[in-house]
PDB file of C-alpha atoms in Angstrom:
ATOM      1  CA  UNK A 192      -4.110  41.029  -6.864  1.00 86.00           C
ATOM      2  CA  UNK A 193      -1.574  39.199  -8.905  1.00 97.00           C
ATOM      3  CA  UNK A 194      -2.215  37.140 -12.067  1.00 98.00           C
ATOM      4  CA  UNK A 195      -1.704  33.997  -9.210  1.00 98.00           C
ATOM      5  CA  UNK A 196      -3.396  34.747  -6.323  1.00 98.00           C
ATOM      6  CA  UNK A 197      -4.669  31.986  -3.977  1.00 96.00           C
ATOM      7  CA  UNK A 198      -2.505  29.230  -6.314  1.00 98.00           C
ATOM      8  CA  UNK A 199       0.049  26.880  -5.609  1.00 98.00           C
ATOM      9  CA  UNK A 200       2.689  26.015  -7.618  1.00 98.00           C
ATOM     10  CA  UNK A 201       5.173  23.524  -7.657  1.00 98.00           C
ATOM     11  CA  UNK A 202       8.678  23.790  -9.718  1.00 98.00           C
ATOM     12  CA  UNK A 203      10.967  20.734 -10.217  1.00 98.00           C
ATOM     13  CA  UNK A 204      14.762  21.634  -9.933  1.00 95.00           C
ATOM     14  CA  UNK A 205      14.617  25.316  -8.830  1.00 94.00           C
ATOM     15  CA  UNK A 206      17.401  26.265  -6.786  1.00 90.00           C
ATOM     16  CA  UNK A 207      18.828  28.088  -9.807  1.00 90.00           C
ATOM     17  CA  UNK A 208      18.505  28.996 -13.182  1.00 92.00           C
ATOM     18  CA  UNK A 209      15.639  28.800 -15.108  1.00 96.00           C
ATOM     19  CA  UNK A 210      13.743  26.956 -12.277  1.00 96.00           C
ATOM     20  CA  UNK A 211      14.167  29.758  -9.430  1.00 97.00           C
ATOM     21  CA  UNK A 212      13.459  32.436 -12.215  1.00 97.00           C
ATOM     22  CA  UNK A 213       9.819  30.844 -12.579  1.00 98.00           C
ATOM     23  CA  UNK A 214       9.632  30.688  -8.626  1.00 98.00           C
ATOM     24  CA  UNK A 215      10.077  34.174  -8.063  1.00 98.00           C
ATOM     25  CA  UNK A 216       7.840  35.399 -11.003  1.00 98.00           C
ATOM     26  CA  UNK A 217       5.148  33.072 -10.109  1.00 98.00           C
ATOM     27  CA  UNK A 218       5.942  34.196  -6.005  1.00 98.00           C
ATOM     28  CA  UNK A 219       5.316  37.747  -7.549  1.00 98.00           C
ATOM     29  CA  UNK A 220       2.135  37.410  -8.931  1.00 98.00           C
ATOM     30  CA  UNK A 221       0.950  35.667  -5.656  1.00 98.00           C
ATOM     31  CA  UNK A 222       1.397  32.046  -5.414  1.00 98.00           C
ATOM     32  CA  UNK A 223       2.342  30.007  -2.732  1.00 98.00           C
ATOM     33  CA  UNK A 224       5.236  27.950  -4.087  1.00 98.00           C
ATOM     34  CA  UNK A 225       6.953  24.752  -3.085  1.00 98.00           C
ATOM     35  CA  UNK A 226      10.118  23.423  -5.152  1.00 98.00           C
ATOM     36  CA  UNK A 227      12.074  20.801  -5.339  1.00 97.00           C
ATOM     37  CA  UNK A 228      15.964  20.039  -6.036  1.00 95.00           C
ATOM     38  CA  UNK A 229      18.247  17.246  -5.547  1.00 93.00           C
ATOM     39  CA  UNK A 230      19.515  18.929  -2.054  1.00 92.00           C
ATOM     40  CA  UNK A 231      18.542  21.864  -0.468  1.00 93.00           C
ATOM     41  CA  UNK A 232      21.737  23.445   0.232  1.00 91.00           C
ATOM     42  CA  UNK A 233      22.957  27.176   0.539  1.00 90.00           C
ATOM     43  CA  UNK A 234      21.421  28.167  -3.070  1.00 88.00           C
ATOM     44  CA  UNK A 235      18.263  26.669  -2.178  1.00 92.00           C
ATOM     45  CA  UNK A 236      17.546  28.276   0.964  1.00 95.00           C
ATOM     46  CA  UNK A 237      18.738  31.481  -0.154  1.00 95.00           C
ATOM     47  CA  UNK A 238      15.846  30.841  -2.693  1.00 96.00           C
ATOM     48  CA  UNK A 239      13.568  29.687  -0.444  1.00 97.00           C
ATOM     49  CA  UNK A 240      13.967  33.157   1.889  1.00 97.00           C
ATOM     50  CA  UNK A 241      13.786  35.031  -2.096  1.00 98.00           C
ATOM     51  CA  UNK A 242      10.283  33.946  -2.488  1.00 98.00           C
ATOM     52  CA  UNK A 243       9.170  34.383   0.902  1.00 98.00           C
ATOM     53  CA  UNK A 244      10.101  37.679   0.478  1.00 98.00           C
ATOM     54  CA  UNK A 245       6.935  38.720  -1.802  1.00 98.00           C
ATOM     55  CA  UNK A 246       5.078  37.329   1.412  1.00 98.00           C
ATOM     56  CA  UNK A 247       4.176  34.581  -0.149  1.00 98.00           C
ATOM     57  CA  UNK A 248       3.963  30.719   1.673  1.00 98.00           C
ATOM     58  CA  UNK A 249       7.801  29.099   0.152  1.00 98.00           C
ATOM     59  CA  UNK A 250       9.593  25.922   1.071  1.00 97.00           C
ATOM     60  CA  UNK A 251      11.829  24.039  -0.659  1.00 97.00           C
ATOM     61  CA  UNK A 252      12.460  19.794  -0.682  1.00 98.00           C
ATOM     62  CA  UNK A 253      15.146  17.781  -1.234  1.00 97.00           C
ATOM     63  CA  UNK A 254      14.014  15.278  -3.558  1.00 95.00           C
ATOM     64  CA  UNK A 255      15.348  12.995  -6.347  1.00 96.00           C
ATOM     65  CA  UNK A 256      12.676  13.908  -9.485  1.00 96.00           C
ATOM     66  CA  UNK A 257      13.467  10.566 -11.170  1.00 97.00           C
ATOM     67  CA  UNK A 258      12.683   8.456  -8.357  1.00 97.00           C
ATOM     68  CA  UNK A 259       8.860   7.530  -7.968  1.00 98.00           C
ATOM     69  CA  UNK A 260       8.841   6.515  -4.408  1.00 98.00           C
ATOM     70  CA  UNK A 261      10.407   9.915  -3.678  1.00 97.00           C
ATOM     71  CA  UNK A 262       8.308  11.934  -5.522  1.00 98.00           C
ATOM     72  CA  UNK A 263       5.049  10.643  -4.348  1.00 98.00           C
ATOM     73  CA  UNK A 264       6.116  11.418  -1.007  1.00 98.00           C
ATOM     74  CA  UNK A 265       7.164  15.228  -2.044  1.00 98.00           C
ATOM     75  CA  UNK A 266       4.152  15.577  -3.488  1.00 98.00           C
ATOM     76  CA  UNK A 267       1.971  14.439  -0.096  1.00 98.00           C
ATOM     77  CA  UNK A 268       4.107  16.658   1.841  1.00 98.00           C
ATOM     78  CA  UNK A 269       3.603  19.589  -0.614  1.00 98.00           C
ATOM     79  CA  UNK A 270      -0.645  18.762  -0.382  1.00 98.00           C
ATOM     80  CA  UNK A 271      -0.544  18.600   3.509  1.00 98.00           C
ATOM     81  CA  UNK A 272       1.776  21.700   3.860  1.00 98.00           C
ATOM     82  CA  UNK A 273       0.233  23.811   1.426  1.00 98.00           C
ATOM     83  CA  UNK A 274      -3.512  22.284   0.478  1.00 98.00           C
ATOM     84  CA  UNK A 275      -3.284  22.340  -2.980  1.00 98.00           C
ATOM     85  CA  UNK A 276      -1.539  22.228  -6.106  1.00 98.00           C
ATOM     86  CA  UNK A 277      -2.438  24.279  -8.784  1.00 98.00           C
ATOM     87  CA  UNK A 278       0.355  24.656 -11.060  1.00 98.00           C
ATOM     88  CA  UNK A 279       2.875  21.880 -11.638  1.00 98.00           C
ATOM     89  CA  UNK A 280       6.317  23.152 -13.606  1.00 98.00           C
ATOM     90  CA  UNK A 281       8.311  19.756 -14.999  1.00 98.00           C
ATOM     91  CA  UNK A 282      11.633  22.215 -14.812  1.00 97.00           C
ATOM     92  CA  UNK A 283      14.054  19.580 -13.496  1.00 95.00           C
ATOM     93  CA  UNK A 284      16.718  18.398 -16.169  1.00 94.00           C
ATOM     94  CA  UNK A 285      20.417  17.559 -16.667  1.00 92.00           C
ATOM     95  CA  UNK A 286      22.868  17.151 -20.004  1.00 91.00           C
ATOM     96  CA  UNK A 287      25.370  14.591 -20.184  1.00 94.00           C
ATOM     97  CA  UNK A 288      26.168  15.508 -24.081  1.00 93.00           C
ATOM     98  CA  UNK A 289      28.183  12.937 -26.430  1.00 94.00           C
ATOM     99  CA  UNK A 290      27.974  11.808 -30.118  1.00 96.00           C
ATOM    100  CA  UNK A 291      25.618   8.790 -30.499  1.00 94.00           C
ATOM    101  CA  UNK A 292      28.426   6.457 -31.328  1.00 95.00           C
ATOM    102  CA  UNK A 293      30.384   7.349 -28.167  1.00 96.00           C
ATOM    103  CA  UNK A 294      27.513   7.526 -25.746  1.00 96.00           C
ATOM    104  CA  UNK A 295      27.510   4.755 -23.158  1.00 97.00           C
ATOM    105  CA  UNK A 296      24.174   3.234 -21.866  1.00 97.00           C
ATOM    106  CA  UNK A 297      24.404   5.015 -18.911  1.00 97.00           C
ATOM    107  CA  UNK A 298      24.678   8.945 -20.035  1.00 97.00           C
ATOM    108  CA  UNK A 299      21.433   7.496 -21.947  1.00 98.00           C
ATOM    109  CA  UNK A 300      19.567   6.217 -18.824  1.00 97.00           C
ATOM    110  CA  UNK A 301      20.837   9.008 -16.498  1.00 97.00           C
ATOM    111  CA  UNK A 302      19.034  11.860 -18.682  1.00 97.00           C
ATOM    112  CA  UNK A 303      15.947  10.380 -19.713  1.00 98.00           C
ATOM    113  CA  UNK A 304      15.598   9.450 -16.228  1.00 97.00           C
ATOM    114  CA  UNK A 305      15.985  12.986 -14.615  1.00 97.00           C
ATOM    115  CA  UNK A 306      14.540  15.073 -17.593  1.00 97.00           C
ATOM    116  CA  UNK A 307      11.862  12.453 -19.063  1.00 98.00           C
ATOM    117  CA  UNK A 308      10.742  10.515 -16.709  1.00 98.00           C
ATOM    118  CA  UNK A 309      10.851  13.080 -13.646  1.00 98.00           C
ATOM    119  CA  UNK A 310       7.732  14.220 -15.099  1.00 98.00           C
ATOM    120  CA  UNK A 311       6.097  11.161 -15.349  1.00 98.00           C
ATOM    121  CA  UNK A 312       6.911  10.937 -11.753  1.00 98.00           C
ATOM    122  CA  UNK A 313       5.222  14.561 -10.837  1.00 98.00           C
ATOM    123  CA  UNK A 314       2.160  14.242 -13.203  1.00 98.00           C
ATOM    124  CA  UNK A 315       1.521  10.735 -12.248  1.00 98.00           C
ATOM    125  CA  UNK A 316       1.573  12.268  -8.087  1.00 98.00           C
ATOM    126  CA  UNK A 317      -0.329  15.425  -8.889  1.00 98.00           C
ATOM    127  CA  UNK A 318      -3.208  15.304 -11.421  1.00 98.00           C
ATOM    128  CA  UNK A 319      -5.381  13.204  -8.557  1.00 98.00           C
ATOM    129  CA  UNK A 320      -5.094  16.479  -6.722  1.00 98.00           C
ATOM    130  CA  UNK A 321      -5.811  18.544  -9.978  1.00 98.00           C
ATOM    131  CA  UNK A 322      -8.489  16.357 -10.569  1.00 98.00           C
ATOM    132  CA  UNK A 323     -10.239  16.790  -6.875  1.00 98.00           C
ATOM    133  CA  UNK A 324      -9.946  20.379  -7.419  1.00 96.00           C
ATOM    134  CA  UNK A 325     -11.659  20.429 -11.216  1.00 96.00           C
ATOM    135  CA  UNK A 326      -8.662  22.338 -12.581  1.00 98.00           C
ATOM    136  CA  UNK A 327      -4.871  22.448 -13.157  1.00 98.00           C
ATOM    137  CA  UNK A 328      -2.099  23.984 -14.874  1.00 98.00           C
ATOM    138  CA  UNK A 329       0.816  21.561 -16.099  1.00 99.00           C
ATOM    139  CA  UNK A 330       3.891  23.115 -17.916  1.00 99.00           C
ATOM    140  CA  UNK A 331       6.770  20.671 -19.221  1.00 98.00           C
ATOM    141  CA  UNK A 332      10.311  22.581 -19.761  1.00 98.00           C
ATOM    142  CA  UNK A 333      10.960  21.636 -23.173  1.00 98.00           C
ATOM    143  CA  UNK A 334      14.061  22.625 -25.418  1.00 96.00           C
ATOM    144  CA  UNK A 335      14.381  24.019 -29.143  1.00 96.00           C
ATOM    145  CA  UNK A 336      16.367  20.698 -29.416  1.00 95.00           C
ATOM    146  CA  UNK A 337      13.519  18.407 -28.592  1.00 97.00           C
ATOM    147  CA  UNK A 338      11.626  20.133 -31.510  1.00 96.00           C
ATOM    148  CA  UNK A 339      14.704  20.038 -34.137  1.00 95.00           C
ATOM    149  CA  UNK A 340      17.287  17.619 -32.396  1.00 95.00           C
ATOM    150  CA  UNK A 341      20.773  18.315 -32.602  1.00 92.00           C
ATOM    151  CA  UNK A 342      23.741  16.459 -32.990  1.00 94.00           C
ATOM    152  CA  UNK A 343      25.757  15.603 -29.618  1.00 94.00           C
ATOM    153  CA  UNK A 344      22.629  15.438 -27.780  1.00 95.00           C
ATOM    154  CA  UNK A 345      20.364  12.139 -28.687  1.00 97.00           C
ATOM    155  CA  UNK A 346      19.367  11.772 -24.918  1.00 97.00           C
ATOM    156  CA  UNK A 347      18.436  15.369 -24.427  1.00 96.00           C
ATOM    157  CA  UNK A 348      16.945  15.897 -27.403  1.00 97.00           C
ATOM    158  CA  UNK A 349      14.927  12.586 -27.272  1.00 98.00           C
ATOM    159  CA  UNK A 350      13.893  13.744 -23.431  1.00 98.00           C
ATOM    160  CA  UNK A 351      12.903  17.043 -24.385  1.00 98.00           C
ATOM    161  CA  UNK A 352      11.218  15.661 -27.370  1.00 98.00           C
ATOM    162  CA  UNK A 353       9.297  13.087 -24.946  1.00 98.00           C
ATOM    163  CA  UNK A 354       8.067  16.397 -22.851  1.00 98.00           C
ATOM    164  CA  UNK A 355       6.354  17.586 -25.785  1.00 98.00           C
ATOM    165  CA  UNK A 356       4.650  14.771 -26.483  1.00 98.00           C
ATOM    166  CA  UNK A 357       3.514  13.836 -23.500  1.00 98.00           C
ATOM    167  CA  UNK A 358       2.110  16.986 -22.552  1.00 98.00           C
ATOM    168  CA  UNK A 359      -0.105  17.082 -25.625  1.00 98.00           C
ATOM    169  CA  UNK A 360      -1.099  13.833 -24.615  1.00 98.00           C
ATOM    170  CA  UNK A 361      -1.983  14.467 -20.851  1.00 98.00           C
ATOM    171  CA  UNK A 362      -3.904  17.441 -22.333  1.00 98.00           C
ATOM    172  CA  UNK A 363      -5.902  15.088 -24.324  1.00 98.00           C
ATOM    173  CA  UNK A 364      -6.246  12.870 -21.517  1.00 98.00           C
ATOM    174  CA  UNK A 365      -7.300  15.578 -18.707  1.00 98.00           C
ATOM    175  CA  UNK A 366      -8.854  18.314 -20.620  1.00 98.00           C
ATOM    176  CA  UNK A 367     -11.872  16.775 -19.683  1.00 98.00           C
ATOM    177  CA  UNK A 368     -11.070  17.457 -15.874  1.00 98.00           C
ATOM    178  CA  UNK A 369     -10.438  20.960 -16.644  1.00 98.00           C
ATOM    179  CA  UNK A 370      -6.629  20.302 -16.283  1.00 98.00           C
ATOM    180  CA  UNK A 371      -4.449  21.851 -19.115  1.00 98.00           C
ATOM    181  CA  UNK A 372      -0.805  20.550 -20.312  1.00 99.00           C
ATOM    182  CA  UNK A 373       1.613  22.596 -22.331  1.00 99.00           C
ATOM    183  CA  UNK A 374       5.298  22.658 -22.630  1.00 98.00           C
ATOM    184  CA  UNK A 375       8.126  25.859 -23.236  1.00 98.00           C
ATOM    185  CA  UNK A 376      10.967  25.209 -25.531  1.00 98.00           C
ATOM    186  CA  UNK A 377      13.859  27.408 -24.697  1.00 97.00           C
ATOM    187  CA  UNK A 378      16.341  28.602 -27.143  1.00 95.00           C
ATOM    188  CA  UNK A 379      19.950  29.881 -26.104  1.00 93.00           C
ATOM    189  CA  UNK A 380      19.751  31.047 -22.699  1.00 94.00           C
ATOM    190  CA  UNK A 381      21.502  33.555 -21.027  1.00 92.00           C
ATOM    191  CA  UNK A 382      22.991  31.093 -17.727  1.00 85.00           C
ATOM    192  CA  UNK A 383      25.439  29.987 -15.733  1.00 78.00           C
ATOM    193  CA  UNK A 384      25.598  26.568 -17.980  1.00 73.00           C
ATOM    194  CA  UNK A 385      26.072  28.867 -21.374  1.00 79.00           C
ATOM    195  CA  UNK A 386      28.280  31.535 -19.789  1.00 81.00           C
ATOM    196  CA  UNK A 387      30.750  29.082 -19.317  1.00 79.00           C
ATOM    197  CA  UNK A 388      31.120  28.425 -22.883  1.00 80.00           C
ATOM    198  CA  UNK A 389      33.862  29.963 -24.911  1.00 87.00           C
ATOM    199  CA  UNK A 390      33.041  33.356 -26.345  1.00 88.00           C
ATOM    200  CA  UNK A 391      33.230  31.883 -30.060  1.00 90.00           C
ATOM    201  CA  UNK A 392      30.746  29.418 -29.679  1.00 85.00           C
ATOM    202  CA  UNK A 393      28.426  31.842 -27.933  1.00 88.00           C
ATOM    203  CA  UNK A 394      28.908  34.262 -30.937  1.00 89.00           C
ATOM    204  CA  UNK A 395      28.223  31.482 -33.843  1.00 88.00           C
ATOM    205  CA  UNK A 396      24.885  31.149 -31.520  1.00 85.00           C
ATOM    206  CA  UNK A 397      23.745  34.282 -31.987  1.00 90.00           C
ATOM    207  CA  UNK A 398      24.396  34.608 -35.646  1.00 92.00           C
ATOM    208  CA  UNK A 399      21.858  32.256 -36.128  1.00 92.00           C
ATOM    209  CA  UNK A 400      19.385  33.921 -33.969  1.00 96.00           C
ATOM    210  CA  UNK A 401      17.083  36.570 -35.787  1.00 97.00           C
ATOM    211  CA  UNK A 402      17.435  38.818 -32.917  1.00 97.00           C
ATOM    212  CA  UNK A 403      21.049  38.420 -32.708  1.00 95.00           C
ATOM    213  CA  UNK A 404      21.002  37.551 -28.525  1.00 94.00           C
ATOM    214  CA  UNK A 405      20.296  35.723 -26.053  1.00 94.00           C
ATOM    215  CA  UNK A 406      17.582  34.692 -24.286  1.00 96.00           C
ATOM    216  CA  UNK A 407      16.957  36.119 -20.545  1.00 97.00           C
ATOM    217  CA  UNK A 408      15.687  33.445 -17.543  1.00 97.00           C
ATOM    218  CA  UNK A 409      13.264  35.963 -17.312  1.00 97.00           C
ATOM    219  CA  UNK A 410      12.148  35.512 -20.524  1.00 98.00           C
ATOM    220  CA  UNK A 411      11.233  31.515 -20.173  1.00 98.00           C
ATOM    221  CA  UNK A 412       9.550  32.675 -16.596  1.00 98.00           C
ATOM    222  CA  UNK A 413       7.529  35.020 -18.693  1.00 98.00           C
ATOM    223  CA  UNK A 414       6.006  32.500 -21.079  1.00 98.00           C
ATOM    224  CA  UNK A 415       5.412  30.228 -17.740  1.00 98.00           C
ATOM    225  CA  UNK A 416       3.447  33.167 -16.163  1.00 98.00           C
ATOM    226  CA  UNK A 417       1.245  33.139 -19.558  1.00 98.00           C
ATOM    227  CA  UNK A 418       0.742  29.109 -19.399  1.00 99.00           C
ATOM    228  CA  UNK A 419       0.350  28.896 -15.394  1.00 98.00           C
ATOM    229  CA  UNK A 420      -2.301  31.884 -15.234  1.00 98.00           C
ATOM    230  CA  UNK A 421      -6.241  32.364 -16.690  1.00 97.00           C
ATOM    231  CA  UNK A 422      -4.463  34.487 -19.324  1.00 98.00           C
ATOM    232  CA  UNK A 423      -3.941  31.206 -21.544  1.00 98.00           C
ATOM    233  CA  UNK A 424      -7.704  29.133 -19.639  1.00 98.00           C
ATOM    234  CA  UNK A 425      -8.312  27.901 -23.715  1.00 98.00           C
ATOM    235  CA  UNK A 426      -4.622  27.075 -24.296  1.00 98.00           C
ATOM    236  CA  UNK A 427      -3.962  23.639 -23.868  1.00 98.00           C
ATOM    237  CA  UNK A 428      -1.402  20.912 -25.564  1.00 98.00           C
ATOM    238  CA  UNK A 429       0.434  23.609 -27.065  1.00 98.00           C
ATOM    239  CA  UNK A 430       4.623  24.124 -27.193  1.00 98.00           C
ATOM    240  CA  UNK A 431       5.958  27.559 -27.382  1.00 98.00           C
ATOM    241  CA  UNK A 432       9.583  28.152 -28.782  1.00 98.00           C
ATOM    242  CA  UNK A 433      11.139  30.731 -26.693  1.00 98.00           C
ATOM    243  CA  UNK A 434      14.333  31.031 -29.185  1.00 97.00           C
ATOM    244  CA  UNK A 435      14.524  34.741 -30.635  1.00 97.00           C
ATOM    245  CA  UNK A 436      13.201  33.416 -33.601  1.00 97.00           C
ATOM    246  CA  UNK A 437      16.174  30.637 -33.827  1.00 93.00           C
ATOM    247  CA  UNK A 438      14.101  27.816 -35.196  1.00 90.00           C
ATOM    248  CA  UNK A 439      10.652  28.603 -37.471  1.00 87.00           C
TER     249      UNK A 439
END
């Protein structure tokens, strides 16, 4: 029996990355898991067939996470195909980094749309499910960033920043129903996205981390695992820096 047995879980933007490493651990522990990403191409089938491997119910829609009309509909299919949601990971996100000064309206728009209001989109579709079922597990992907900002990234950091608060505040809001809210704030993660950056700037990073590295995928699916499961039932409206100690 894993730590997820008999659950569903649905994952925003998890073809890759951080995304497909929560998939897989939560697929592990025994949930069912649907996911979403902007196409289901080559990646996301090959993740699909990954999660389906721990014999385990998997399928993965194409869907645009900052469209409402879109994600209603995911979220009907995923209720009909699976019969519940239980978990509900807010993972889907972009960057379109500039200085404030230079940013144009729509790097602005495009980010809060796909990282901020994406969730909106997927809370707004699945806490009348959580609700009919008396319980619910809702995890925002935050950012170290949306706790401390950081310059070149206004939009991401406001987004991320916007994740935080508005899980605290559909914790408030649905504690009641037995539904809890939390959010993860990654630090410098080991990825594609930060492997492609040149070897000095990865160094400077991890000077000022404490444990002089970086983070793992696994790591952020770890801390997931902890909010999705029973082993965190009286942690709710909480954020949890995943950073190596980067930002106290």
């Amino acid at each position: 029996m894993g730590l997820l047995t008999g659950k569903t879980a649905l994952v925003t933007g998890a073809a890759r990355g951080i995304g497909k490493a929560i998939a897989l651990k939560f697929a592990a522990e025994g949930a069912n898991v649907a996911f979403t990403d902007l196409v289901i191409d080559e990646n996301g089938q090959a993740t699909e067939q990954e999660i389906a491997a721990f014999g385990v119910k998997a399928k993965g829609y194409a869907s645009n996470a900052a469209d409402f009309a879109q994600t209603e509909e995911v979220v009907a299919k995923v209720k009909e195909e699976f019969g519940s949601i239980d978990i509900l990971v807010n993972n889907a996100g972009i960057t379109k980094d500039g200085l404030m000064l230079r940013m144009t309206e729509a790097q602005w728009d495009a980010v809060i749309a796909v990282n901020l209001k994406s969730a909106f989109n997927f809370i707004h579709a699945c806490v009348p499910i959580m609700m009919r079922q008396r319980g619910g597990s809702i995890i925002n992907m935050a950012s170290v960033v949306g706790v401390h900002g950081n310059a070149g990234q206004a939009n991401y950091a406001a987004s991320k920043a916007g994740l935080i608060a508005l899980a605290k505040s559909v914790a408030q809001e649905m504690g009641p129903k037995g539904i809890r809210a939390n959010a993860i704030a990654p630090g410098f993660i080991e990825t594609a996205m930060t492997a492609a950056l040149p070897d000095a700037v990865r160094e400077e990073w991890k000077k000022k981390i404490p444990l002089r590295r970086g983070g793992q995928t696994e790591d952020i699916a770890n801390t997931a695992l902890y909010f999705a499961s029973d082993l965190s039932s009286y942690v709710s409206g909480q954020v949890i820096q995943v950073d190596g100690g980067m930002n106290m």
